[in-house]
Short mmCIF file of C-alpha atoms in Angstrom, two decimals:
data_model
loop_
_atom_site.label_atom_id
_atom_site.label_comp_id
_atom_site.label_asym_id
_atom_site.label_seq_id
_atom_site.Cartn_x
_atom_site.Cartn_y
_atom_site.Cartn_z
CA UNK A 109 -12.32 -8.09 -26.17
CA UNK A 110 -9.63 -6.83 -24.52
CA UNK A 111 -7.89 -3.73 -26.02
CA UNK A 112 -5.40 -2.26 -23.52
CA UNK A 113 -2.56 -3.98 -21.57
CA UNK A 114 -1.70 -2.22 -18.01
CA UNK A 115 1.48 -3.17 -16.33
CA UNK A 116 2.41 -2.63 -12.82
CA UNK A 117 6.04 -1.52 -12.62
CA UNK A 118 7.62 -3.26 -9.13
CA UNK A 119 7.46 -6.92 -9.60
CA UNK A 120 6.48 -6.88 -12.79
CA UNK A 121 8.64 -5.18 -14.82
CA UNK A 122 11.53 -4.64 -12.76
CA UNK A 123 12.51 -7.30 -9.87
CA UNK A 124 12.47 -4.85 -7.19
CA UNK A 125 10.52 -6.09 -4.39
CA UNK A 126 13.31 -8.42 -2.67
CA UNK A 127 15.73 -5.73 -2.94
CA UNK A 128 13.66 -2.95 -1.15
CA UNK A 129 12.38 -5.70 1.28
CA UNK A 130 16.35 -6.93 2.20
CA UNK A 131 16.76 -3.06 2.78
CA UNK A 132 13.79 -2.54 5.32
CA UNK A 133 14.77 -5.74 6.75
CA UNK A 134 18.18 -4.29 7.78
CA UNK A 135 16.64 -1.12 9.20
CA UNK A 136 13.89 -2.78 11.14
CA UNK A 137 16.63 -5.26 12.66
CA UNK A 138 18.73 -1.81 13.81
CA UNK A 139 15.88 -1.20 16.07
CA UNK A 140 14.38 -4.76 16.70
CA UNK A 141 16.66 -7.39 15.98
CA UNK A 142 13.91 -10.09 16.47
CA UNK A 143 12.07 -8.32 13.44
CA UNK A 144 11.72 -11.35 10.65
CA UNK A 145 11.20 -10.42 6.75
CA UNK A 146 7.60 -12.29 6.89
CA UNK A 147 6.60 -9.60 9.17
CA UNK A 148 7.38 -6.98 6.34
CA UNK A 149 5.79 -8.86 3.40
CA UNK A 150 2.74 -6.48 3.53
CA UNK A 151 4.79 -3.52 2.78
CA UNK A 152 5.32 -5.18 -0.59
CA UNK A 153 3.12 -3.68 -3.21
CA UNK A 154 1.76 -1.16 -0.19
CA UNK A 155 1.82 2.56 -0.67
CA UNK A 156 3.47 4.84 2.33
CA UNK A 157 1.60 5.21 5.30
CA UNK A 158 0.10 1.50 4.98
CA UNK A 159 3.65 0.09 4.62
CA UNK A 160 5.26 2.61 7.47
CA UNK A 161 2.36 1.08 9.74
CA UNK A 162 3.45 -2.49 9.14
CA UNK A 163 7.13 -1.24 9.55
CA UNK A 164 5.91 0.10 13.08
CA UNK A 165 3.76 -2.77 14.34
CA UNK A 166 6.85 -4.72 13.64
CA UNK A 167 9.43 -2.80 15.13
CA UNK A 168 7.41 -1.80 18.05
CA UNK A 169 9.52 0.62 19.73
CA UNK A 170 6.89 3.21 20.18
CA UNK A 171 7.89 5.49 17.20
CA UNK A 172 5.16 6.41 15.09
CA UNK A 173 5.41 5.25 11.18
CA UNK A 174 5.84 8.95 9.97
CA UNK A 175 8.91 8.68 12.49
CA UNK A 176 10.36 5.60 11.46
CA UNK A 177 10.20 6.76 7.80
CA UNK A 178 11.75 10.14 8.34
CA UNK A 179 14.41 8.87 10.20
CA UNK A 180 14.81 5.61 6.90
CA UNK A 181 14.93 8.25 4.60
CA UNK A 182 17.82 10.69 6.35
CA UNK A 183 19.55 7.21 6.48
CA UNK A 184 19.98 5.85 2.76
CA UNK A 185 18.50 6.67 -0.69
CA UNK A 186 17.48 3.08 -1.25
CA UNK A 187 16.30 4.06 -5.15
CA UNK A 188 19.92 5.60 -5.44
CA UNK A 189 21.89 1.90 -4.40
CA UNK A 190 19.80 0.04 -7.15
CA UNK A 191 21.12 -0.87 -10.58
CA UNK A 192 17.39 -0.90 -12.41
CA UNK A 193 18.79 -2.17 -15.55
CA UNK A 194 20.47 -5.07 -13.36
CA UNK A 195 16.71 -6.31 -12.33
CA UNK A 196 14.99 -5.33 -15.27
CA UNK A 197 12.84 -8.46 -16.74
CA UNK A 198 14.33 -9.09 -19.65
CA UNK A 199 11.97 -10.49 -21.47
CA UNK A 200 9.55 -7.50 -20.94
CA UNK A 201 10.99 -5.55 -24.09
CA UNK A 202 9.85 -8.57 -26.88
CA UNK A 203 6.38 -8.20 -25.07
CA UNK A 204 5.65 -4.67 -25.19
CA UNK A 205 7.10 -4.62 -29.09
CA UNK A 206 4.42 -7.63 -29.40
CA UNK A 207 1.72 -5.83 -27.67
CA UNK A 208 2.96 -2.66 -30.05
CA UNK A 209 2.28 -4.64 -33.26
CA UNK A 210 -0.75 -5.65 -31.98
CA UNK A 211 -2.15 -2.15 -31.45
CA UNK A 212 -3.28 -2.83 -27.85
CA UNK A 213 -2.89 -0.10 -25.96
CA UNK A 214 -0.04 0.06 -22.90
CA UNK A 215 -0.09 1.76 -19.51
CA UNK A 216 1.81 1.73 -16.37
CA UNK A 217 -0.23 2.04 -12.90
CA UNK A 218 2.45 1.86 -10.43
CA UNK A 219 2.15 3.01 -6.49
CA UNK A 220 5.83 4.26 -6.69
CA UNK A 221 6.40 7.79 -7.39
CA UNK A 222 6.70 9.25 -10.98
CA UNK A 223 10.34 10.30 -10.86
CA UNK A 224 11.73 6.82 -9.78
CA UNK A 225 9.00 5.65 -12.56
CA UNK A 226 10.79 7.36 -15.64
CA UNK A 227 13.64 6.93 -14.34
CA UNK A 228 13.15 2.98 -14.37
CA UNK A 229 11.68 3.60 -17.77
CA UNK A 230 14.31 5.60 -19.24
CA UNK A 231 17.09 3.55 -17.98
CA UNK A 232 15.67 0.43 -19.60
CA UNK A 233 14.67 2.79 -22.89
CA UNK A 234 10.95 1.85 -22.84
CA UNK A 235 9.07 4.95 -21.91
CA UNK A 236 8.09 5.15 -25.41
CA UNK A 237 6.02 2.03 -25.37
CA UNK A 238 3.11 3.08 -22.72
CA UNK A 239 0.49 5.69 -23.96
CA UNK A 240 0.09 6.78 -20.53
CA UNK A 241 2.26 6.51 -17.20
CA UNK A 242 0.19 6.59 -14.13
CA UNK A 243 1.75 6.77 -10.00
CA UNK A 244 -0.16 6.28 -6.96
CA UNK A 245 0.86 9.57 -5.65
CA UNK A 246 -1.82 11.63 -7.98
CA UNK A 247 -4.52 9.99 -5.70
CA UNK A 248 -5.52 9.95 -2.09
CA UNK A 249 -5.57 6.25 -1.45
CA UNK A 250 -3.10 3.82 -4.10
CA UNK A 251 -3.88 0.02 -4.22
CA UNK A 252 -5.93 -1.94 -3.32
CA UNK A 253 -8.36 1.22 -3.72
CA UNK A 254 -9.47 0.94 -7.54
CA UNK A 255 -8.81 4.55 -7.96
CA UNK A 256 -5.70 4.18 -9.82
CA UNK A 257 -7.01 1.70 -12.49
CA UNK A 258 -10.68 3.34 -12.96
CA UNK A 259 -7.87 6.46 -13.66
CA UNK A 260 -5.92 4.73 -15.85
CA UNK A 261 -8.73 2.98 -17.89
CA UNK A 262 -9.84 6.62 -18.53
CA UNK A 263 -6.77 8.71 -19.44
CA UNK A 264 -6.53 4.94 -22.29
CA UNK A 265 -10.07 5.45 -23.50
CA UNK A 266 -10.49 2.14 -22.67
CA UNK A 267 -14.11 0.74 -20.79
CA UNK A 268 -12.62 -1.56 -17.62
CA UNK A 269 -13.82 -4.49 -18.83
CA UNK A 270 -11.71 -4.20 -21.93
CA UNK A 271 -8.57 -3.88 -19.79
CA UNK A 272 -5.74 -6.55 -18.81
CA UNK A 273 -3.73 -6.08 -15.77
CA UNK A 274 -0.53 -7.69 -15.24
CA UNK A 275 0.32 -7.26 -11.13
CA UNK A 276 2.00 -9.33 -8.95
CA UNK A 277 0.82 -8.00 -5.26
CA UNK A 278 -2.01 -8.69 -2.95
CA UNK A 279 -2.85 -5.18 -3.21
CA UNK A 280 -2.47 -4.65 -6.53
CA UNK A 281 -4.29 -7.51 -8.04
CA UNK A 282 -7.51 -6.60 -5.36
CA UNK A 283 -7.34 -2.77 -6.77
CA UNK A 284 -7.24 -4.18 -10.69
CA UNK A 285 -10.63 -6.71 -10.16
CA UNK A 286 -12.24 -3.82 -7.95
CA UNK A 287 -12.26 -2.22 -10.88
CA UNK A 288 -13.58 -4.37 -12.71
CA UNK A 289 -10.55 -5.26 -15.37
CA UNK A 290 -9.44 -8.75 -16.25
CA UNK A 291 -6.13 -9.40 -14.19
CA UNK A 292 -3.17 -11.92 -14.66
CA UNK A 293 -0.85 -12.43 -12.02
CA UNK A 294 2.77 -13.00 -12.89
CA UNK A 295 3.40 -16.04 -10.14
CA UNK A 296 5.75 -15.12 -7.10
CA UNK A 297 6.06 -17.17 -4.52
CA UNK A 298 8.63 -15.72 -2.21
CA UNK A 299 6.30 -12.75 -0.54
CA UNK A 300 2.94 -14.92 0.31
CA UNK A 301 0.69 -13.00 -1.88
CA UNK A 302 -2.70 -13.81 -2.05
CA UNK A 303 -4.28 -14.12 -6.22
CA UNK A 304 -7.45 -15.96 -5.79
CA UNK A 305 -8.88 -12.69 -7.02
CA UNK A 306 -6.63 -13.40 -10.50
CA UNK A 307 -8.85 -13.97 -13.05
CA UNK A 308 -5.35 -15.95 -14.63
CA UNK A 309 -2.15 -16.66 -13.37
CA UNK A 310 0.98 -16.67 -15.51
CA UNK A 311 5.30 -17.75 -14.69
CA UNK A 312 6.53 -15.50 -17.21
CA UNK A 313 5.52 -11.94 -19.20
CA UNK A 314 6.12 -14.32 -22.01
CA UNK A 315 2.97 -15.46 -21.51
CA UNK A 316 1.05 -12.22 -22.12
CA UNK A 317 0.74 -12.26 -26.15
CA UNK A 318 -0.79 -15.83 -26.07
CA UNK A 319 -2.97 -15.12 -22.85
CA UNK A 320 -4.74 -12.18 -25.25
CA UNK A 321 -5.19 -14.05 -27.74
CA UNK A 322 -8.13 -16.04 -25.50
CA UNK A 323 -9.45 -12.95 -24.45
#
């Protein structure tokens, strides 16, 4: 019986991904301009240093990642040029009131880092739905490393097998059935993720209320 719901925040809630992505992109291509966005899909969902290392390989300039970053970050404040109430997922709102009503529990387990988390939250006015707000910065390795979830399931009270995990990502659906939770992947086709590991697959966070009612 399932009796928490943990979201993922990038993808999920908000549709960030393609945004950050088209922003990488255009770096990358300032240094390489053979550099194609499928050579970047892996820093979707990825934490820093694994990300930065895909950014590298694809570049290929000989800088280092921790380089390439630095110099990214002097450059633009990506999370400062996006309107997160403009890609919000609209329909997320109903769901978490449903999941309210319901008395499941709610979490967030997101690799970005807390203060781009509430801000996301506030700015949509839904921090008050999730009993506990978790980033992938309070550990030493983020997804696909179960850490963050075992963490999560925790600080809910909840045993992982009585956990459902909505993510999107390669990485983040591996770290949710490492750990042992039942996870749903919301369907997105545009960054080649891989969710065999998805114990369901849904198109829309509508979904979610019905999907726990089989559960």
């Amino acid at each position: 019986m399932i009796k928490s719901v943990i979201f993922d925040m990038d993808g999920v809630l908000i549709d960030s991904e393609i945004h950050y992505l088209q922003y990488d992109l255009d770096f990358a291509r300032t240094k390489n301009p053979n550099v194609t966005i499928d050579q970047l899909y892996g820093m979707v969902g990825a934490s820093k240093e694994p990300a930065w290392r895909i950014m590298a390989e694809a570049i290929a300039n000989g800088q280092s990642w921790q380089e390439l970053r630095e110099e990214y970050r002097s450059s633009i404040n990506v999370y400062a040029q996006v309107d997160y109430r403009a890609i919000f997922r609209s329909e997320a709102l109903p769901v978490l009131e449903a999941l309210k009503a319901r008395n499941y529990s709610i979490a967030l387990a997101s690799s970005t880092q807390m203060e781009i988390i509430r801000r996301v939250l506030s700015e949509n006015q839904i921090t008050d739905y999730f009993q506990v707000i978790v980033t992938g910065n309070q550990f030493k390795q983020s997804k696909p490393n179960p850490e963050i979830y075992h963490y999560t399931a925790a600080q809910l009270n909840t045993p992982e097998n009585q956990c459902l995990v909505i993510e999107d990502s390669t990485l983040g659906i591996t770290a949710a059935y490492r750990a042992g939770m039942t996870v749903a992947a919301l369907i997105d086709d545009r960054f080649g993720f891989d969710r065999s590991l998805a114990h369901h697959e849904i198109a829309s966070l509508t979904e979610i209320p019905d999907l726990l009612k089989r559960l």
